Short mmCIF file of C-alpha atoms in Angstrom, two decimals:
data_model
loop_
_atom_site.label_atom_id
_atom_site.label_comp_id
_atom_site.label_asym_id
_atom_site.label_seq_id
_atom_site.Cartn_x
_atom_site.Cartn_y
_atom_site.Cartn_z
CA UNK A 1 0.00 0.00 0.00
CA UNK A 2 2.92 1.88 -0.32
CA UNK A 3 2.79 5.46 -2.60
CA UNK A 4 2.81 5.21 -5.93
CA UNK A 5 6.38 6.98 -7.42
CA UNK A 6 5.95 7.74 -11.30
CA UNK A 7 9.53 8.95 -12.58
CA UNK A 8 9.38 10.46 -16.49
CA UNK A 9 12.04 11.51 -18.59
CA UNK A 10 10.18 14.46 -20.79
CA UNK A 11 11.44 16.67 -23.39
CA UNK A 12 9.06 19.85 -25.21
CA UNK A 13 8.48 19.67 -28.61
CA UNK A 14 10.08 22.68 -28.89
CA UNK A 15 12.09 24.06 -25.59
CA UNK A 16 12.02 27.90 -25.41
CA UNK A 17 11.55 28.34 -21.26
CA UNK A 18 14.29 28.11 -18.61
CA UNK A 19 13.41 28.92 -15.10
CA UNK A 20 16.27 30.76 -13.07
CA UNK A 21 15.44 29.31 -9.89
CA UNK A 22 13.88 27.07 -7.95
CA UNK A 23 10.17 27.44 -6.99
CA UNK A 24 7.40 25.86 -4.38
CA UNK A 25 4.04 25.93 -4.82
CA UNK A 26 0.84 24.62 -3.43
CA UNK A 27 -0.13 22.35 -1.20
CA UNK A 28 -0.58 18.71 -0.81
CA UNK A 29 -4.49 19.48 -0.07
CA UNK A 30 -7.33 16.93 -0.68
CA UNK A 31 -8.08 17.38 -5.03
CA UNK A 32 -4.69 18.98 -4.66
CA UNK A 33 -0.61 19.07 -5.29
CA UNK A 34 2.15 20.65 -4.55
CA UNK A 35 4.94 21.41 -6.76
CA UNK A 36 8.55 22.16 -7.18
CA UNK A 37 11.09 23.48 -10.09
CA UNK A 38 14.58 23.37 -10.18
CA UNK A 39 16.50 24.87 -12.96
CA UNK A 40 19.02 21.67 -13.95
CA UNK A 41 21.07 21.42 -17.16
CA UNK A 42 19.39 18.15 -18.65
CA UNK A 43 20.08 18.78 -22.33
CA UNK A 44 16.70 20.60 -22.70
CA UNK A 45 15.02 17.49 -21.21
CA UNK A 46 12.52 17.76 -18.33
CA UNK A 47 12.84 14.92 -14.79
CA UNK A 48 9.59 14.98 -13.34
CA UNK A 49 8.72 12.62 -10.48
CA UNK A 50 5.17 12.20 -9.16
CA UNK A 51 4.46 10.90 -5.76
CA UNK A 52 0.35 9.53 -5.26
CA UNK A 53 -1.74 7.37 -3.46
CA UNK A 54 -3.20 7.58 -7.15
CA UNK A 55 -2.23 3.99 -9.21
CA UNK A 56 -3.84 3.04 -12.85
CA UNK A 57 -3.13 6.39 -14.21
CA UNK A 58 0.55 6.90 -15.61
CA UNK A 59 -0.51 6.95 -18.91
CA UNK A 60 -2.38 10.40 -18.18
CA UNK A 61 0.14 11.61 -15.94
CA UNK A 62 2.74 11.48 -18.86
CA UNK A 63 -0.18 13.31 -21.26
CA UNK A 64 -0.92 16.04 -18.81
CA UNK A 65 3.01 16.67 -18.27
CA UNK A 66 4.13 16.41 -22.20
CA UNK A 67 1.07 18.80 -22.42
CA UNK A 68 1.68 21.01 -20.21
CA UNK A 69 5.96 20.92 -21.31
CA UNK A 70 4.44 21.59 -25.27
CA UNK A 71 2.42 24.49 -24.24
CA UNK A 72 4.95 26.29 -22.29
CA UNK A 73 8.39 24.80 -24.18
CA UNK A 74 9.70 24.26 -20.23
CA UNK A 75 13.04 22.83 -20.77
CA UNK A 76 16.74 22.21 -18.23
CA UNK A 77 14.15 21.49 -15.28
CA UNK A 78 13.44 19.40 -12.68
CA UNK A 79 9.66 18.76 -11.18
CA UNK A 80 8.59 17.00 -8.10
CA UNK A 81 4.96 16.65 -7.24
CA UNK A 82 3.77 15.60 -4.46
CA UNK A 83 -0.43 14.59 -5.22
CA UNK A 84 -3.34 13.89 -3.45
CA UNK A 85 -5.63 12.77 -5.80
CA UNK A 86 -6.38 15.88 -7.85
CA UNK A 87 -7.69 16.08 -11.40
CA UNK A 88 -5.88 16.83 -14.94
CA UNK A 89 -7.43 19.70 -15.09
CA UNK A 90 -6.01 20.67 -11.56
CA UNK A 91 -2.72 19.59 -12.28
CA UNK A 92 -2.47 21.36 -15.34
CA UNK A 93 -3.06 24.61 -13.49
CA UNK A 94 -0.86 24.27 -10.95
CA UNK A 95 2.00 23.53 -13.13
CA UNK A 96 0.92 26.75 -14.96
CA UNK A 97 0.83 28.26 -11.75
CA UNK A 98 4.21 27.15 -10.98
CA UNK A 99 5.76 28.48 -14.15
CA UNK A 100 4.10 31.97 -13.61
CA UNK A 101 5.33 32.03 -10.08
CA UNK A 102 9.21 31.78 -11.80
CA UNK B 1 5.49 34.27 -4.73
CA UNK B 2 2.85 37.12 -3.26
CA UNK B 3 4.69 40.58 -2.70
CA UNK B 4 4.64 41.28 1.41
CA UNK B 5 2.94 44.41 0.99
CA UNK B 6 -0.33 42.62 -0.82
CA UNK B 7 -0.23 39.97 2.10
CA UNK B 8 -0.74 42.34 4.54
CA UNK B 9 -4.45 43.46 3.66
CA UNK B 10 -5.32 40.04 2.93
CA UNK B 11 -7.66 37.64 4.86
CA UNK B 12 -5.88 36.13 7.31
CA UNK B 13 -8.30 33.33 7.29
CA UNK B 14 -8.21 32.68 3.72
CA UNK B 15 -4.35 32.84 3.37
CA UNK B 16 -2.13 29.90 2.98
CA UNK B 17 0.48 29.03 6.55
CA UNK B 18 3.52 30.03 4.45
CA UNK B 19 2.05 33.26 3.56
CA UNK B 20 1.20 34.31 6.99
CA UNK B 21 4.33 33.02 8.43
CA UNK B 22 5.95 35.72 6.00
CA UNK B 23 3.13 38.05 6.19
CA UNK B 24 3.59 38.52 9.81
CA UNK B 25 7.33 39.37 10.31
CA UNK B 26 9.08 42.52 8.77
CA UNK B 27 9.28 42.58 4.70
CA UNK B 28 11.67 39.95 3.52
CA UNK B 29 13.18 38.96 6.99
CA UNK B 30 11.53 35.22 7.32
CA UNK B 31 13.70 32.41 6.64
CA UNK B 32 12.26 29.25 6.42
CA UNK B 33 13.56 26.37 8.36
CA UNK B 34 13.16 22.59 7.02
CA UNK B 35 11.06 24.03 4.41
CA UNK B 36 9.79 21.94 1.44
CA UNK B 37 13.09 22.32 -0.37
CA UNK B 38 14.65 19.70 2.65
CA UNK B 39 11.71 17.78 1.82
CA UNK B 40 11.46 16.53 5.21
CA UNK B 41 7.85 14.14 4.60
CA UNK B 42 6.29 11.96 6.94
CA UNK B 43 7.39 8.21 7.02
CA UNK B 44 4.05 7.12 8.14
CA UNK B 45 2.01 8.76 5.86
CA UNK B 46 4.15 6.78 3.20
CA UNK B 47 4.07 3.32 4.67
CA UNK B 48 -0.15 3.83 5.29
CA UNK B 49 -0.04 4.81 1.05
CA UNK B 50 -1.10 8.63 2.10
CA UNK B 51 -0.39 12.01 0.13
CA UNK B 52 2.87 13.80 1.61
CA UNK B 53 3.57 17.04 1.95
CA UNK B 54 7.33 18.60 1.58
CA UNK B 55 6.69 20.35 3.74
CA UNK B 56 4.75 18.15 6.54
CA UNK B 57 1.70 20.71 6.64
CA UNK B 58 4.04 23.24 9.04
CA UNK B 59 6.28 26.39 8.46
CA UNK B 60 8.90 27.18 10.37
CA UNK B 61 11.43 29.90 10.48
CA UNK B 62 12.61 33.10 11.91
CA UNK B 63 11.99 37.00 11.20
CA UNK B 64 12.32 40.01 12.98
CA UNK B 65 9.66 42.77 13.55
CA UNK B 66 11.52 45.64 14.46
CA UNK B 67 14.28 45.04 16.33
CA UNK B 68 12.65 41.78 17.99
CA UNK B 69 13.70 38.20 16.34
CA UNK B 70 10.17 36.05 16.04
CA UNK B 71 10.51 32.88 15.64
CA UNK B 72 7.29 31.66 13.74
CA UNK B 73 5.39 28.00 13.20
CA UNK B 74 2.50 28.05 10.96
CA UNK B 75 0.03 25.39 10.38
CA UNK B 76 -1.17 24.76 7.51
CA UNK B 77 -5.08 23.18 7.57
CA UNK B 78 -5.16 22.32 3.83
CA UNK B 79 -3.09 19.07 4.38
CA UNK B 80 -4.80 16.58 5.95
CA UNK B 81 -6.48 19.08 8.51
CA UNK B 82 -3.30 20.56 10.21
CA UNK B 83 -3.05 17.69 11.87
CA UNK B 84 0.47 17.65 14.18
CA UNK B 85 2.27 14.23 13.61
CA UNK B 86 6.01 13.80 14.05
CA UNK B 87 7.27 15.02 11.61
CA UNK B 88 5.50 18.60 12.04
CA UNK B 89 5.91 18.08 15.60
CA UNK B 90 9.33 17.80 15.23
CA UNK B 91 9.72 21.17 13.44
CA UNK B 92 7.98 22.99 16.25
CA UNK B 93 9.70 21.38 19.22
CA UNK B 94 13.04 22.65 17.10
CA UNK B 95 11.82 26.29 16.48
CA UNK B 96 10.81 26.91 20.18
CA UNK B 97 13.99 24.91 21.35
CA UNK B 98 15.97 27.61 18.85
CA UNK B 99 14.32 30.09 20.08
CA UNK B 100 15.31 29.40 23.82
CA UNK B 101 18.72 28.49 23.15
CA UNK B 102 19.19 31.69 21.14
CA UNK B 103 17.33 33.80 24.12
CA UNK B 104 19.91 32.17 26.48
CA UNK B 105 23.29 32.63 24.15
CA UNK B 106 22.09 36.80 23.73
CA UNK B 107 21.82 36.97 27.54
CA UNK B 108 24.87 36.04 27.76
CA UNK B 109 26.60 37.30 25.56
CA UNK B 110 25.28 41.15 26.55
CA UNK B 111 24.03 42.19 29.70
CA UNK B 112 22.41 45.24 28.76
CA UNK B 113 19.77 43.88 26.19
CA UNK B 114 16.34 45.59 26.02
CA UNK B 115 13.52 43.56 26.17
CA UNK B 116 12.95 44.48 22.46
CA UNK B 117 15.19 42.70 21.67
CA UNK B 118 14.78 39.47 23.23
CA UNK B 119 12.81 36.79 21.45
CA UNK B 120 9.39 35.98 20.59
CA UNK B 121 7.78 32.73 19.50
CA UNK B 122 4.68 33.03 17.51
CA UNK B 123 2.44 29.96 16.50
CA UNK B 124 -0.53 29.98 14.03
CA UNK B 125 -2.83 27.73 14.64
CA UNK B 126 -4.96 25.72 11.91
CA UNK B 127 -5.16 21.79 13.44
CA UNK B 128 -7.27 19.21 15.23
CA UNK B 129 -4.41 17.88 16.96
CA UNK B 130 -3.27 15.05 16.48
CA UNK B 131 -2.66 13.15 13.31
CA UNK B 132 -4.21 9.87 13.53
CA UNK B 133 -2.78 8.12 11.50
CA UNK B 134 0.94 8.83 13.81
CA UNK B 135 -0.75 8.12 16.14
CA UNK B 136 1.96 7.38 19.51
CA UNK B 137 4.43 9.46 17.75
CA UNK B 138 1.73 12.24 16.93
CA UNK B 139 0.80 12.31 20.70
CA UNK B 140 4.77 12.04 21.75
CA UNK B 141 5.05 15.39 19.40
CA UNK B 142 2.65 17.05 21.55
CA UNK B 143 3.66 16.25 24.50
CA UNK B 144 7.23 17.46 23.20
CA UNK B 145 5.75 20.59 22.35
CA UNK B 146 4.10 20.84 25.56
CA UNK B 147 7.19 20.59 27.28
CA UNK B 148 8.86 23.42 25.02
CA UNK B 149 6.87 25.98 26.56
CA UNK B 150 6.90 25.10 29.95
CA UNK B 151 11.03 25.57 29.24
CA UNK B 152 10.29 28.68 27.31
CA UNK B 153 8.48 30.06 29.87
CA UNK B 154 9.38 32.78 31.94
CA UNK B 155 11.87 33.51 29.13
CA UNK B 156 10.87 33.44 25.49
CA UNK B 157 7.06 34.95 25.41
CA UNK B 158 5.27 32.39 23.29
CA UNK B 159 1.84 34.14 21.18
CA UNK B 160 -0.62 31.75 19.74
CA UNK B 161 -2.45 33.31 16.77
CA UNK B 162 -6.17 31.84 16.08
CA UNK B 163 -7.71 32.82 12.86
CA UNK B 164 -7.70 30.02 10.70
CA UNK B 165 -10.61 27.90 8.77
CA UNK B 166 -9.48 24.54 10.76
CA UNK B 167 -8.81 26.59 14.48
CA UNK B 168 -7.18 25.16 17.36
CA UNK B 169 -8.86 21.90 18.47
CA UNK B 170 -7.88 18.95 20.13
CA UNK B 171 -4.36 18.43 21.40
CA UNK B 172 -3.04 21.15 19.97
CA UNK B 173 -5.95 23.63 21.78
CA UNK B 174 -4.48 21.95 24.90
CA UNK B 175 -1.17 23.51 23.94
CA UNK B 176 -2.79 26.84 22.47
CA UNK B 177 -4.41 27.08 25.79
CA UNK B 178 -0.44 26.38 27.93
CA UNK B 179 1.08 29.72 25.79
CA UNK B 180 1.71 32.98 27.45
CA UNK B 181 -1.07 35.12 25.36
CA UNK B 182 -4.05 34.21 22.78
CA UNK B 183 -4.92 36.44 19.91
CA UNK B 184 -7.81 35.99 17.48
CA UNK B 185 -10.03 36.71 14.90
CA UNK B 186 -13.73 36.54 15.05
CA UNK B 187 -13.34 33.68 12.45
CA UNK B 188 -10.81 31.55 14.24
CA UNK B 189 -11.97 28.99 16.81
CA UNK B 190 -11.06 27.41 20.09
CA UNK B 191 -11.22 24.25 21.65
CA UNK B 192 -10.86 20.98 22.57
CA UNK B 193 -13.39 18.53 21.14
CA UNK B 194 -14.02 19.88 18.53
CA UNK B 195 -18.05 20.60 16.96
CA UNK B 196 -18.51 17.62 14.66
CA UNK B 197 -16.99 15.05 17.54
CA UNK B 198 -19.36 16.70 20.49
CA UNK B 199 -22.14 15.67 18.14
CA UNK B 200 -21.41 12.17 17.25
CA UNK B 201 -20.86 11.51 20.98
CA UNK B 202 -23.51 13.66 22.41
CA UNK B 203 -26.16 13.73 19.77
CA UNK B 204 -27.31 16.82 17.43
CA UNK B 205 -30.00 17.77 20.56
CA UNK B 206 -26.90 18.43 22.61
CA UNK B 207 -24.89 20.07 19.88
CA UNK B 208 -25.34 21.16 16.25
CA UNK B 209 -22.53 21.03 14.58
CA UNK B 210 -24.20 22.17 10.81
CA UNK B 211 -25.53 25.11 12.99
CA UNK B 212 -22.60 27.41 11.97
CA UNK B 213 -23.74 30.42 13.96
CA UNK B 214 -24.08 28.44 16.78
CA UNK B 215 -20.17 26.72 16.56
CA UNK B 216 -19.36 30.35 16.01
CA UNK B 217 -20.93 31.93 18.81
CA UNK B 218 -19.55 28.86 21.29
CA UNK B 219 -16.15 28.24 19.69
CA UNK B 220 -15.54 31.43 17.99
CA UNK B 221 -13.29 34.52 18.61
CA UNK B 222 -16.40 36.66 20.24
CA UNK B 223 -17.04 34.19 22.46
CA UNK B 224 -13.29 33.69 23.56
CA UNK B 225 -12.68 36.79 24.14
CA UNK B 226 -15.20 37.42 26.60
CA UNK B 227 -14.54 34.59 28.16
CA UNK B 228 -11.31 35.60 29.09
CA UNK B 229 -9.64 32.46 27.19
CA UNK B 230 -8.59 34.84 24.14
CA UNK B 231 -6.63 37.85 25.46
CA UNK B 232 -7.02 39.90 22.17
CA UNK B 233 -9.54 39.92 19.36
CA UNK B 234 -8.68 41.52 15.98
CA UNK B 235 -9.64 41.85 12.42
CA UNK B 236 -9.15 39.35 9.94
CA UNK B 237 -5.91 40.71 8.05
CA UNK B 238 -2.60 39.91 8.46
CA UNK B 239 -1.85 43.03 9.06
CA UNK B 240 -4.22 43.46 12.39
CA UNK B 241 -2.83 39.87 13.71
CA UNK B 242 0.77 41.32 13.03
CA UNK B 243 0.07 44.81 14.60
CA UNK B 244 -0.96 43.15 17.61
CA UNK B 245 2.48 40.99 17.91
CA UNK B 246 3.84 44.16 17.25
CA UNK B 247 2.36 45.69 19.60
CA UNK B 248 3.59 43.22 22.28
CA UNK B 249 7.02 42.54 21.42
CA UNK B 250 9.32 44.20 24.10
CA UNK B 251 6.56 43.72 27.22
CA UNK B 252 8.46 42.76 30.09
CA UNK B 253 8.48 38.86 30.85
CA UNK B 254 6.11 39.61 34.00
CA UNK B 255 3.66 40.97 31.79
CA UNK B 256 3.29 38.09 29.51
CA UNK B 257 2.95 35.87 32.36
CA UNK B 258 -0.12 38.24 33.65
CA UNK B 259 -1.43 37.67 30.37
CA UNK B 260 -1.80 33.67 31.03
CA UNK B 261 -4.95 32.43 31.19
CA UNK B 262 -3.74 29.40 33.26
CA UNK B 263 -0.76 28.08 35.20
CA UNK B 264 -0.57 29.80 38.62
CA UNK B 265 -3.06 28.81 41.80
CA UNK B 266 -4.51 32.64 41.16
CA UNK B 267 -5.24 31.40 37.49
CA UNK B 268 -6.81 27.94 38.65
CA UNK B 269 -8.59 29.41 41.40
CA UNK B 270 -10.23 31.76 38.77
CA UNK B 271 -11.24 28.89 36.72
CA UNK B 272 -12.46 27.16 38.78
CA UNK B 273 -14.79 29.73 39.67
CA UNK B 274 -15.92 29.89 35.81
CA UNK B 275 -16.58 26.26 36.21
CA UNK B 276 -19.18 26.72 39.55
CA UNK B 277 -20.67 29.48 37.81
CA UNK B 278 -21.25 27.48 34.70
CA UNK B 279 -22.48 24.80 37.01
CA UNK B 280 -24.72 27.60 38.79
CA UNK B 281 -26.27 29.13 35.66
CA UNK B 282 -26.67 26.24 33.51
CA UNK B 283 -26.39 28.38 30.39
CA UNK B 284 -28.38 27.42 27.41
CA UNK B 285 -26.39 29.22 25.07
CA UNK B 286 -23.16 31.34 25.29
CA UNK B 287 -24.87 34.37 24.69
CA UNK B 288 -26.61 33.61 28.43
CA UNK B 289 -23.35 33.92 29.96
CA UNK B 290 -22.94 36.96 27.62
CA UNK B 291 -25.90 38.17 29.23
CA UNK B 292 -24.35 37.43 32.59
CA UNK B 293 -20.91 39.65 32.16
CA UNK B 294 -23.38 42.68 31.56
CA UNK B 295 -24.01 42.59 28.15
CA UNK B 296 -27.29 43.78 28.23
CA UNK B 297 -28.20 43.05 24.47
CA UNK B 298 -26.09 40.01 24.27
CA UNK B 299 -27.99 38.75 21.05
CA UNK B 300 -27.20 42.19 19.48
CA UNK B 301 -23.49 41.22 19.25
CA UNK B 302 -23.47 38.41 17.36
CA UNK B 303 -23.38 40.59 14.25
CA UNK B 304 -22.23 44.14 15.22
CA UNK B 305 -18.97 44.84 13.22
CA UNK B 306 -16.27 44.52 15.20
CA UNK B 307 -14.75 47.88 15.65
CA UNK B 308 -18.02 48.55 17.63
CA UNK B 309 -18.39 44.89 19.59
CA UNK B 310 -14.93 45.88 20.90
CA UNK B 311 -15.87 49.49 21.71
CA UNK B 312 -19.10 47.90 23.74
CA UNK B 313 -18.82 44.49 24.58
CA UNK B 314 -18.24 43.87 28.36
CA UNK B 315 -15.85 40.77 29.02
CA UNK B 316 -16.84 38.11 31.86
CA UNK B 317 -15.04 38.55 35.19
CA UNK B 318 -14.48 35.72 37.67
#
């Protein structure tokens, strides 16, 4: 019953967006996440590692992040999420969120 | 990241732990202490397959306001309830124990400090106590806490702030309750079993815990403050819970201690004549012992705004 760990090695179709620093936000709330940035030299690739009770849906993690990488061109980063059971729809905010907060 | 100077209008209520933490001390003096960037997350929640938090649900860290160091734990109600398990626990057993140790290396150091100078602990409150599923450990933390500010006091003033959605309930009003002054909001609440558990043990005859005005009127600010258990009540900004730290950073040690609401035989021996007067009146409702400190229209401040209710309201007296 341990948490669920999803690790994904992401690139953006086309990488444009470097973040300068590293960045917190949210909080691990019920239908919520928290997330942080860190700038890292990955050959414009992305790390992201997701931490959920949530299991069955890796596949739409990985469509939500590539997403959310294509539509902002993030590239050079590192993202940690910690979830607690929130929606696409509220992940894709927050990460929005996150970026805007940089 | 929210610019200080828009925190400080802002609803303290509404506003996340980490933003009041940094709302409350000068502009850009907090540092945060095992913040989420330490990632210092509960091992239990883990093991039992539960979200985590970076961050463990409390901030910690030190600021100054004015020339006075404060250091600050915030609670953060969003993740799972505020709830204190060992992790969190940890964190604010450290910042009190910092706070001490740093109170007792200045005094050392110089013998001709102003009391302005000297420490302050601040803790916003937004829990039920203990986190379940910690259990022991959860409790241990409390206790730990607990034992914190029976070191810190008579040294380090410690200020409970009450104006979160969650309030202080359960173990952690226990230790709300043990700190050397209690300010609050009308929107924060007090106590120890909290609404929703009096019901399911007591029934919804005894108390109704959908009724929000009456949670508010029993648990609520209003109530607390003329009940003598909160020593201040102010508006719900940032700014107005900060002005009021403000306002008592460099009081002498002896003056915080007046402001306790318990630990001397004067204090007991003054609640336990709240007790036989609750036992006396048998009060129906709090605004009967409203009534009773010489409120005359007790009902009419339920709903006056509050710059009046504090102009008017007359505060029980044991």
């Amino acid at each position: 019953m341990a948490l669920h760990t999803l690790t994904l090695d992401l690139a953006p179709a086309a990488p444009k967006t470097r973040i300068q620093a590293r960045l917190h936000v949210g909080v691990t709330g019920s239908s919520d996440l928290e997330i942080m940035m860190h700038p890292e030299d990955l050959s414009g690739r992305v790390a992201v590692t997701v931490v959920t009770p949530v299991t069955g849906f890796d596949a739409l993690w990985t469509r939500v992040l590539q997403k959310f990488l294509d539509d902002s061109g993030l590239c050079d980063a590192r993202i940690e999420i910690n979830d607690n059971n929130a929606t696409p729809a509220v992940v894709l905010l927050r990460l929005q969120q996150a970026l805007a907060a940089a | 990241m929210t610019h200080w100077t828009d925190l400080q209008p802002r609803s303290f209520l509404e506003a996340s732990a980490r933003d009041r933490a940094i709302g409350l001390v000068d502009e850009g003096s907090f540092t945060e202490l095992a913040g989420p960037f330490d990632r210092v997350t509960s091992p239990h929640l883990a093991l039992l397959g539960d979200a985590v938090a970076f961050d463990d649900g409390i901030v910690t860290g030190v600021g100054k306001i004015g020339r006075t160091p404060v250091f600050v734990i915030s609670q953060e109600g969003r993740f799972i309830g505020g709830s204190v398990g060992e992790i969190g626990g940890a964190k604010m057993v450290t910042a009190i124990k910092l706070a001490i140790d740093f109170h007792d290396d200045l005094v050392a150091q110089f013998d001709d400090l102003d009391e302005e100078e000297k420490p302050l602990v601040v803790i916003s409150f937004e829990t039920g106590g203990v986190r379940l599923h910690e259990a022991n450990a959860g409790l241990l933390a409390h206790a730990e806490v607990m034992d914190q500010l029976q070191k810190a006091r008579g040294k380090v003033p410690v200020i409970a702030l009450i104006g979160s959605k969650v309030g202080a309930f359960g173990g952690m009003g226990f230790v709300a309750a043990a700190t050397d002054v209690i300010i609050m909001s009308e929107f924060g609440r007090l106590g120890l079993t909290g609404p929703e558990v009096i019901e399911q043990e007591m029934g919804k005859e005894e108390f109704d815990a959908s009724d929000r005005a009456l949670v508010y009127r029993t648990t609520g600010g209003r109530h607390k403050f003329i009940m003598g258990d909160a020593n201040f009540l102010v508006e719900n900004t940032v700014a107005a819970f900060r002005d009021q730290v403000s306002a008592l950073a460099g009081l002498s040690i002896e003056a915080f201690e007046e402001m306790r609401r318990i630990g001397s035989s004067a204090k007991v021996k003054a609640q336990l004549r709240a007790v036989a007067l609750a036992a006396e009146m048998q009060p129906g409702d709090a605004t009967d012992v409203w009534t009773r400190a010489g409120n005359t229209d007790a009902h009419a401040l339920i709903d006056l705004p509050l710059p009046e209710f504090l102009a008017t309201v007359r505060r029980l007296a044991v």
